[in-house]
PDB file of C-alpha atoms in Angstrom:
ATOM      1  CA  GLY A 524      21.783  56.014 -44.276  1.00 52.00           C
ATOM      2  CA  ALA A 525      21.445  59.995 -44.250  1.00 75.00           C
ATOM      3  CA  GLY A 526      18.602  59.771 -41.870  1.00 92.00           C
ATOM      4  CA  VAL A 527      16.490  58.075 -39.363  1.00 95.00           C
ATOM      5  CA  SER A 528      14.821  55.113 -41.003  1.00 96.00           C
ATOM      6  CA  GLN A 529      11.491  53.680 -40.062  1.00 97.00           C
ATOM      7  CA  SER A 530       9.899  50.245 -41.286  1.00 97.00           C
ATOM      8  CA  PRO A 531       7.369  49.198 -42.320  1.00 97.00           C
ATOM      9  CA  SER A 532       5.778  52.901 -43.030  1.00 96.00           C
ATOM     10  CA  ASN A 533       2.406  51.472 -42.926  1.00 97.00           C
ATOM     11  CA  LYS A 534       1.015  48.576 -40.994  1.00 98.00           C
ATOM     12  CA  VAL A 535      -2.535  47.112 -40.768  1.00 98.00           C
ATOM     13  CA  THR A 536      -3.152  44.493 -38.196  1.00 98.00           C
ATOM     14  CA  GLU A 537      -5.760  42.593 -36.908  1.00 97.00           C
ATOM     15  CA  LYS A 538      -6.761  43.019 -33.099  1.00 97.00           C
ATOM     16  CA  GLY A 539      -5.011  40.730 -30.787  1.00 98.00           C
ATOM     17  CA  LYS A 540      -2.055  40.194 -32.989  1.00 98.00           C
ATOM     18  CA  ASP A 541       1.696  41.217 -32.191  1.00 98.00           C
ATOM     19  CA  VAL A 542       3.387  43.803 -34.441  1.00 98.00           C
ATOM     20  CA  GLU A 543       7.032  44.802 -34.471  1.00 98.00           C
ATOM     21  CA  LEU A 544       8.004  48.261 -35.626  1.00 98.00           C
ATOM     22  CA  ARG A 545      11.919  49.064 -36.874  1.00 97.00           C
ATOM     23  CA  CYS A 546      14.059  52.109 -36.359  1.00 97.00           C
ATOM     24  CA  ASP A 547      17.193  52.362 -37.878  1.00 96.00           C
ATOM     25  CA  PRO A 548      18.973  55.562 -36.317  1.00 95.00           C
ATOM     26  CA  ILE A 549      21.706  57.702 -37.622  1.00 93.00           C
ATOM     27  CA  SER A 550      25.096  56.039 -37.412  1.00 91.00           C
ATOM     28  CA  GLY A 551      26.538  57.066 -34.360  1.00 87.00           C
ATOM     29  CA  HIS A 552      23.945  58.565 -32.478  1.00 89.00           C
ATOM     30  CA  THR A 553      23.863  57.139 -29.092  1.00 88.00           C
ATOM     31  CA  ALA A 554      20.405  58.441 -28.253  1.00 89.00           C
ATOM     32  CA  LEU A 555      17.004  56.970 -29.502  1.00 93.00           C
ATOM     33  CA  TYR A 556      13.439  57.880 -28.716  1.00 93.00           C
ATOM     34  CA  TRP A 557      10.164  56.346 -29.596  1.00 96.00           C
ATOM     35  CA  TYR A 558       6.952  58.456 -29.454  1.00 95.00           C
ATOM     36  CA  ARG A 559       3.514  57.616 -30.309  1.00 96.00           C
ATOM     37  CA  GLN A 560       1.071  59.990 -32.024  1.00 95.00           C
ATOM     38  CA  ARG A 561      -2.558  59.709 -32.466  1.00 94.00           C
ATOM     39  CA  LEU A 562      -4.584  61.179 -35.083  1.00 91.00           C
ATOM     40  CA  GLY A 563      -4.820  65.119 -34.303  1.00 86.00           C
ATOM     41  CA  GLN A 564      -2.988  64.711 -31.249  1.00 88.00           C
ATOM     42  CA  GLY A 565       0.507  65.712 -30.029  1.00 88.00           C
ATOM     43  CA  LEU A 566       3.838  63.447 -29.533  1.00 91.00           C
ATOM     44  CA  GLU A 567       3.686  61.017 -26.529  1.00 92.00           C
ATOM     45  CA  PHE A 568       6.808  59.754 -25.346  1.00 91.00           C
ATOM     46  CA  LEU A 569       7.215  55.845 -25.227  1.00 95.00           C
ATOM     47  CA  ILE A 570      10.955  55.106 -24.451  1.00 94.00           C
ATOM     48  CA  TYR A 571      14.207  56.427 -24.382  1.00 91.00           C
ATOM     49  CA  PHE A 572      17.590  54.538 -25.021  1.00 91.00           C
ATOM     50  CA  GLN A 573      20.950  56.555 -24.202  1.00 87.00           C
ATOM     51  CA  GLY A 574      24.118  53.950 -25.283  1.00 84.00           C
ATOM     52  CA  ASN A 575      24.433  51.235 -22.878  1.00 84.00           C
ATOM     53  CA  SER A 576      22.503  52.610 -20.115  1.00 86.00           C
ATOM     54  CA  ALA A 577      19.162  51.338 -18.477  1.00 89.00           C
ATOM     55  CA  PRO A 578      16.328  52.667 -21.036  1.00 91.00           C
ATOM     56  CA  ASP A 579      13.838  55.201 -19.701  1.00 90.00           C
ATOM     57  CA  LYS A 580      10.420  53.223 -19.863  1.00 92.00           C
ATOM     58  CA  SER A 581       8.376  55.548 -18.167  1.00 91.00           C
ATOM     59  CA  GLY A 582       6.254  56.319 -21.151  1.00 92.00           C
ATOM     60  CA  LEU A 583       5.225  52.923 -22.068  1.00 95.00           C
ATOM     61  CA  PRO A 584       1.438  52.761 -21.730  1.00 95.00           C
ATOM     62  CA  SER A 585       1.379  49.090 -20.805  1.00 95.00           C
ATOM     63  CA  ASP A 586       3.200  45.859 -20.310  1.00 96.00           C
ATOM     64  CA  ARG A 587       1.967  45.067 -23.861  1.00 98.00           C
ATOM     65  CA  PHE A 588       4.623  47.321 -25.257  1.00 98.00           C
ATOM     66  CA  SER A 589       8.275  46.851 -24.932  1.00 97.00           C
ATOM     67  CA  ALA A 590      11.344  47.796 -27.079  1.00 97.00           C
ATOM     68  CA  GLU A 591      14.911  46.820 -27.404  1.00 96.00           C
ATOM     69  CA  ARG A 592      18.029  48.157 -28.537  1.00 94.00           C
ATOM     70  CA  THR A 593      21.731  46.830 -28.857  1.00 83.00           C
ATOM     71  CA  GLY A 594      24.215  49.143 -28.222  1.00 79.00           C
ATOM     72  CA  GLU A 595      23.897  51.880 -30.703  1.00 80.00           C
ATOM     73  CA  SER A 596      22.138  50.143 -33.357  1.00 89.00           C
ATOM     74  CA  VAL A 597      18.636  49.276 -34.426  1.00 95.00           C
ATOM     75  CA  SER A 598      15.926  49.432 -32.261  1.00 97.00           C
ATOM     76  CA  THR A 599      12.457  47.389 -32.234  1.00 98.00           C
ATOM     77  CA  LEU A 600       8.871  48.485 -30.861  1.00 98.00           C
ATOM     78  CA  THR A 601       6.856  45.582 -29.932  1.00 98.00           C
ATOM     79  CA  ILE A 602       3.378  45.742 -29.125  1.00 98.00           C
ATOM     80  CA  GLN A 603       1.522  42.542 -28.157  1.00 98.00           C
ATOM     81  CA  ARG A 604      -1.990  41.757 -28.414  1.00 98.00           C
ATOM     82  CA  THR A 605      -2.832  44.865 -30.145  1.00 98.00           C
ATOM     83  CA  GLN A 606      -6.087  46.832 -29.440  1.00 97.00           C
ATOM     84  CA  GLN A 607      -7.876  49.345 -31.747  1.00 97.00           C
ATOM     85  CA  GLU A 608      -6.780  52.344 -29.329  1.00 96.00           C
ATOM     86  CA  ASP A 609      -3.008  51.228 -30.331  1.00 98.00           C
ATOM     87  CA  SER A 610      -4.004  52.672 -33.934  1.00 98.00           C
ATOM     88  CA  ALA A 611      -1.232  55.743 -34.316  1.00 97.00           C
ATOM     89  CA  VAL A 612       2.001  56.909 -36.107  1.00 97.00           C
ATOM     90  CA  TYR A 613       4.681  55.618 -34.184  1.00 98.00           C
ATOM     91  CA  LEU A 614       7.997  57.894 -34.583  1.00 97.00           C
ATOM     92  CA  CYS A 615      11.413  57.205 -33.850  1.00 97.00           C
ATOM     93  CA  ALA A 616      13.995  59.770 -33.367  1.00 94.00           C
ATOM     94  CA  SER A 617      18.002  59.797 -32.659  1.00 92.00           C
ATOM     95  CA  ASN A 618      20.609  62.329 -31.543  1.00 87.00           C
ATOM     96  CA  PRO A 619      24.216  62.280 -30.820  1.00 82.00           C
ATOM     97  CA  GLY A 620      23.482  61.655 -27.056  1.00 70.00           C
ATOM     98  CA  VAL A 621      25.274  62.447 -23.797  1.00 58.00           C
ATOM     99  CA  GLY A 622      28.507  64.197 -24.056  1.00 56.00           C
ATOM    100  CA  ARG A 623      28.195  64.633 -27.658  1.00 49.00           C
ATOM    101  CA  GLY A 624      25.925  67.445 -28.377  1.00 47.00           C
ATOM    102  CA  ARG A 625      23.355  66.319 -26.302  1.00 51.00           C
ATOM    103  CA  ASN A 626      21.704  70.029 -27.167  1.00 61.00           C
ATOM    104  CA  THR A 627      21.841  69.710 -30.466  1.00 72.00           C
ATOM    105  CA  GLU A 628      18.863  68.489 -32.780  1.00 83.00           C
ATOM    106  CA  ALA A 629      16.978  65.261 -32.595  1.00 88.00           C
ATOM    107  CA  PHE A 630      16.274  63.483 -35.813  1.00 92.00           C
ATOM    108  CA  PHE A 631      13.145  62.088 -36.513  1.00 95.00           C
ATOM    109  CA  GLY A 632      12.189  59.315 -38.998  1.00 95.00           C
ATOM    110  CA  GLN A 633       8.837  59.535 -41.094  1.00 94.00           C
ATOM    111  CA  GLY A 634       7.067  57.080 -38.951  1.00 96.00           C
ATOM    112  CA  THR A 635       5.022  54.070 -38.864  1.00 97.00           C
ATOM    113  CA  ARG A 636       1.351  54.097 -39.316  1.00 97.00           C
ATOM    114  CA  LEU A 637      -0.408  51.484 -37.431  1.00 98.00           C
ATOM    115  CA  THR A 638      -3.794  50.556 -37.893  1.00 98.00           C
ATOM    116  CA  VAL A 639      -5.310  47.873 -35.857  1.00 98.00           C
ATOM    117  CA  VAL A 640      -8.687  46.521 -37.281  1.00 97.00           C
TER     118      VAL A 640
ATOM    119  CA  ASP B 374      10.822  69.223 -16.786  1.00 57.00           C
ATOM    120  CA  ALA B 375       9.914  72.437 -16.733  1.00 64.00           C
ATOM    121  CA  LYS B 376       6.587  73.209 -18.721  1.00 86.00           C
ATOM    122  CA  THR B 377       5.984  75.536 -21.547  1.00 92.00           C
ATOM    123  CA  THR B 378       2.829  77.173 -23.052  1.00 93.00           C
ATOM    124  CA  GLN B 379       1.848  78.133 -26.367  1.00 95.00           C
ATOM    125  CA  PRO B 380      -1.040  79.534 -28.273  1.00 96.00           C
ATOM    126  CA  ASN B 381      -3.118  76.621 -29.733  1.00 95.00           C
ATOM    127  CA  SER B 382      -3.273  78.474 -33.275  1.00 97.00           C
ATOM    128  CA  MET B 383      -2.158  81.212 -35.266  1.00 97.00           C
ATOM    129  CA  GLU B 384      -2.621  82.690 -38.708  1.00 96.00           C
ATOM    130  CA  SER B 385      -0.328  84.451 -40.957  1.00 96.00           C
ATOM    131  CA  ASN B 386      -0.249  85.904 -44.312  1.00 96.00           C
ATOM    132  CA  GLU B 387       1.988  84.522 -46.910  1.00 96.00           C
ATOM    133  CA  GLU B 388       5.412  86.601 -47.177  1.00 95.00           C
ATOM    134  CA  GLU B 389       4.435  88.378 -43.971  1.00 96.00           C
ATOM    135  CA  PRO B 390       6.821  87.778 -40.594  1.00 95.00           C
ATOM    136  CA  VAL B 391       5.335  85.601 -38.104  1.00 97.00           C
ATOM    137  CA  HIS B 392       6.112  85.778 -34.269  1.00 98.00           C
ATOM    138  CA  LEU B 393       5.386  82.464 -32.333  1.00 98.00           C
ATOM    139  CA  PRO B 394       5.504  82.880 -28.703  1.00 97.00           C
ATOM    140  CA  CYS B 395       6.336  80.393 -26.014  1.00 96.00           C
ATOM    141  CA  ASN B 396       6.057  80.948 -22.144  1.00 95.00           C
ATOM    142  CA  HIS B 397       8.325  78.967 -19.696  1.00 93.00           C
ATOM    143  CA  SER B 398       8.221  80.757 -16.547  1.00 93.00           C
ATOM    144  CA  THR B 399       9.772  77.730 -14.707  1.00 90.00           C
ATOM    145  CA  ILE B 400      12.696  77.455 -16.810  1.00 91.00           C
ATOM    146  CA  SER B 401      16.114  76.566 -15.066  1.00 87.00           C
ATOM    147  CA  GLY B 402      19.358  78.158 -15.683  1.00 87.00           C
ATOM    148  CA  THR B 403      20.645  74.684 -17.496  1.00 84.00           C
ATOM    149  CA  ASP B 404      17.582  74.611 -19.854  1.00 87.00           C
ATOM    150  CA  TYR B 405      18.062  75.088 -23.625  1.00 89.00           C
ATOM    151  CA  ILE B 406      15.124  76.398 -25.624  1.00 92.00           C
ATOM    152  CA  HIS B 407      14.570  73.978 -28.556  1.00 92.00           C
ATOM    153  CA  TRP B 408      11.976  74.515 -31.360  1.00 95.00           C
ATOM    154  CA  TYR B 409      10.709  71.909 -33.675  1.00 95.00           C
ATOM    155  CA  ARG B 410       7.972  71.897 -36.509  1.00 96.00           C
ATOM    156  CA  GLN B 411       5.638  69.149 -37.745  1.00 95.00           C
ATOM    157  CA  LEU B 412       4.705  69.531 -41.362  1.00 94.00           C
ATOM    158  CA  PRO B 413       1.585  67.527 -42.199  1.00 90.00           C
ATOM    159  CA  SER B 414       2.068  63.728 -42.431  1.00 87.00           C
ATOM    160  CA  GLN B 415       5.855  63.994 -41.418  1.00 91.00           C
ATOM    161  CA  GLY B 416       8.017  63.569 -38.404  1.00 93.00           C
ATOM    162  CA  PRO B 417       9.052  66.833 -36.477  1.00 94.00           C
ATOM    163  CA  GLU B 418      12.084  68.486 -37.900  1.00 94.00           C
ATOM    164  CA  TYR B 419      14.532  70.710 -35.813  1.00 93.00           C
ATOM    165  CA  VAL B 420      14.210  74.578 -36.283  1.00 95.00           C
ATOM    166  CA  ILE B 421      16.430  76.381 -33.587  1.00 94.00           C
ATOM    167  CA  HIS B 422      17.609  76.176 -30.291  1.00 92.00           C
ATOM    168  CA  GLY B 423      19.229  78.642 -27.890  1.00 92.00           C
ATOM    169  CA  LEU B 424      20.313  79.212 -24.117  1.00 91.00           C
ATOM    170  CA  THR B 425      20.402  83.157 -23.493  1.00 93.00           C
ATOM    171  CA  SER B 426      21.419  84.862 -26.829  1.00 91.00           C
ATOM    172  CA  ASN B 427      19.244  85.495 -29.641  1.00 93.00           C
ATOM    173  CA  VAL B 428      19.945  82.978 -32.507  1.00 94.00           C
ATOM    174  CA  ASN B 429      19.435  82.964 -36.200  1.00 95.00           C
ATOM    175  CA  ASN B 430      19.815  80.465 -38.832  1.00 92.00           C
ATOM    176  CA  ARG B 431      18.469  79.618 -42.279  1.00 90.00           C
ATOM    177  CA  MET B 432      15.121  78.644 -41.231  1.00 89.00           C
ATOM    178  CA  ALA B 433      14.471  81.225 -38.361  1.00 95.00           C
ATOM    179  CA  SER B 434      15.169  83.365 -35.441  1.00 97.00           C
ATOM    180  CA  LEU B 435      14.795  82.839 -31.855  1.00 97.00           C
ATOM    181  CA  ALA B 436      14.500  85.925 -29.443  1.00 97.00           C
ATOM    182  CA  ILE B 437      14.879  84.982 -26.053  1.00 97.00           C
ATOM    183  CA  ALA B 438      13.672  87.157 -23.254  1.00 96.00           C
ATOM    184  CA  GLU B 439      16.214  88.558 -20.737  1.00 95.00           C
ATOM    185  CA  ASP B 440      14.692  86.828 -17.929  1.00 95.00           C
ATOM    186  CA  ARG B 441      14.630  83.823 -20.214  1.00 95.00           C
ATOM    187  CA  LYS B 442      11.083  83.193 -19.077  1.00 95.00           C
ATOM    188  CA  SER B 443       9.620  83.554 -22.557  1.00 96.00           C
ATOM    189  CA  SER B 444      11.030  83.078 -26.160  1.00 97.00           C
ATOM    190  CA  THR B 445       9.539  83.908 -29.601  1.00 97.00           C
ATOM    191  CA  LEU B 446      10.248  82.005 -32.811  1.00 98.00           C
ATOM    192  CA  ILE B 447      10.526  84.768 -35.719  1.00 98.00           C
ATOM    193  CA  LEU B 448       9.534  83.145 -39.432  1.00 97.00           C
ATOM    194  CA  HIS B 449      10.633  86.432 -41.202  1.00 94.00           C
ATOM    195  CA  ARG B 450       8.839  85.556 -44.489  1.00 95.00           C
ATOM    196  CA  ALA B 451       6.134  82.916 -44.225  1.00 96.00           C
ATOM    197  CA  THR B 452       5.383  80.670 -47.128  1.00 96.00           C
ATOM    198  CA  LEU B 453       2.676  78.163 -47.445  1.00 96.00           C
ATOM    199  CA  ARG B 454       5.381  75.363 -46.605  1.00 95.00           C
ATOM    200  CA  ASP B 455       5.830  77.123 -43.163  1.00 96.00           C
ATOM    201  CA  ALA B 456       2.027  75.884 -42.293  1.00 97.00           C
ATOM    202  CA  ALA B 457       3.044  73.258 -39.561  1.00 97.00           C
ATOM    203  CA  VAL B 458       2.734  72.670 -35.939  1.00 96.00           C
ATOM    204  CA  TYR B 459       5.600  74.302 -33.916  1.00 97.00           C
ATOM    205  CA  TYR B 460       6.578  72.887 -30.521  1.00 95.00           C
ATOM    206  CA  CYS B 461       8.609  74.898 -28.169  1.00 95.00           C
ATOM    207  CA  ILE B 462      10.536  72.635 -25.820  1.00 91.00           C
ATOM    208  CA  LEU B 463      12.957  73.107 -22.744  1.00 89.00           C
ATOM    209  CA  ARG B 464      16.051  70.448 -22.798  1.00 82.00           C
ATOM    210  CA  ASP B 465      18.191  70.494 -19.855  1.00 77.00           C
ATOM    211  CA  SER B 466      21.896  70.498 -20.320  1.00 68.00           C
ATOM    212  CA  GLY B 467      22.534  68.729 -17.314  1.00 61.00           C
ATOM    213  CA  SER B 468      21.232  65.327 -18.264  1.00 59.00           C
ATOM    214  CA  ALA B 469      20.333  63.203 -21.059  1.00 55.00           C
ATOM    215  CA  ARG B 470      16.695  63.350 -20.935  1.00 66.00           C
ATOM    216  CA  GLN B 471      13.802  62.547 -23.591  1.00 68.00           C
ATOM    217  CA  LEU B 472      12.030  65.626 -25.436  1.00 77.00           C
ATOM    218  CA  THR B 473       9.030  66.285 -23.900  1.00 80.00           C
ATOM    219  CA  PHE B 474       6.613  67.710 -26.689  1.00 85.00           C
ATOM    220  CA  GLY B 475       3.490  69.873 -25.623  1.00 84.00           C
ATOM    221  CA  SER B 476       0.679  70.604 -27.768  1.00 85.00           C
ATOM    222  CA  GLY B 477       2.285  73.237 -30.086  1.00 94.00           C
ATOM    223  CA  THR B 478       1.148  76.000 -31.994  1.00 97.00           C
ATOM    224  CA  GLN B 479      -0.843  75.132 -35.299  1.00 97.00           C
ATOM    225  CA  LEU B 480       0.612  77.793 -37.877  1.00 98.00           C
ATOM    226  CA  THR B 481      -1.758  78.412 -40.903  1.00 97.00           C
ATOM    227  CA  VAL B 482      -0.426  80.488 -43.669  1.00 97.00           C
ATOM    228  CA  LEU B 483      -2.971  82.197 -45.879  1.00 96.00           C
ATOM    229  CA  PRO B 484      -2.063  82.734 -49.559  1.00 93.00           C
TER     230      PRO B 484
END
C-alpha cells in the first residue's frame, strides 16, 4: 500500500475484554513504532521495533500491553483485560530504519480509536 | 534524549508568515532537528528536518541557530489548513531510537 494502514479504525470494547490492533507498515520499512494518544494529550511512546533486533518495550504502561512483529511485516498491539483508562487513539508509524535513512521521516497511520465502556 | 521546549500555543492570521520557535539547549552534535505536525483527528505528519544548515521544502522552512540550541519553523503564508499541533523533536543520527514527542505548539490560524 501507499502508506501505513491501521485496523480497525474504531473499536468499542467492554471493560475486561482483550483487544488486538493491527498495523501494516510501508513495505520495506524496518522500523515500526506504536504510540498512544489520550484525548487532548500528546503522543506517548509504547514500543519500537527495528528489524530483527529486540524491541524497545520501555514505554509499555503495564504487562497487560504487548506487541508482536515478525520481521519487517505486520505488527499487532494487544491489550488484555482492557480498562477505561486504555481509551485512546493508538497510532502506528514506520520508517526506513537503521542504516537506511534513519533520519528521514516517519510515516504515521490514521490510528485506531479505542473506547472501553 | 535531549529535550525540546516549545510554547503551548500561538495564533496567526491567515496568509501571514508564522514563526514557531523551539529551544533545545542540550542538543548533541549528532542530533537532527525534526518537525512534525498533527492536524485534527489525524496522525502526525512529517514537515521538515535539518542538522546545521537552514532547510527549505514545499511545506516550510527550518532556520537553525548557529549554536544549534534553538530552531524556528517558518510557514511562509499560513492557511486555515495549517492549524495543527506542531512538534519539534531531536533525533540522534548515531542510534536507531524511537521518536519522542513533547507537548508541541497548538497553532491557531485566524481568518
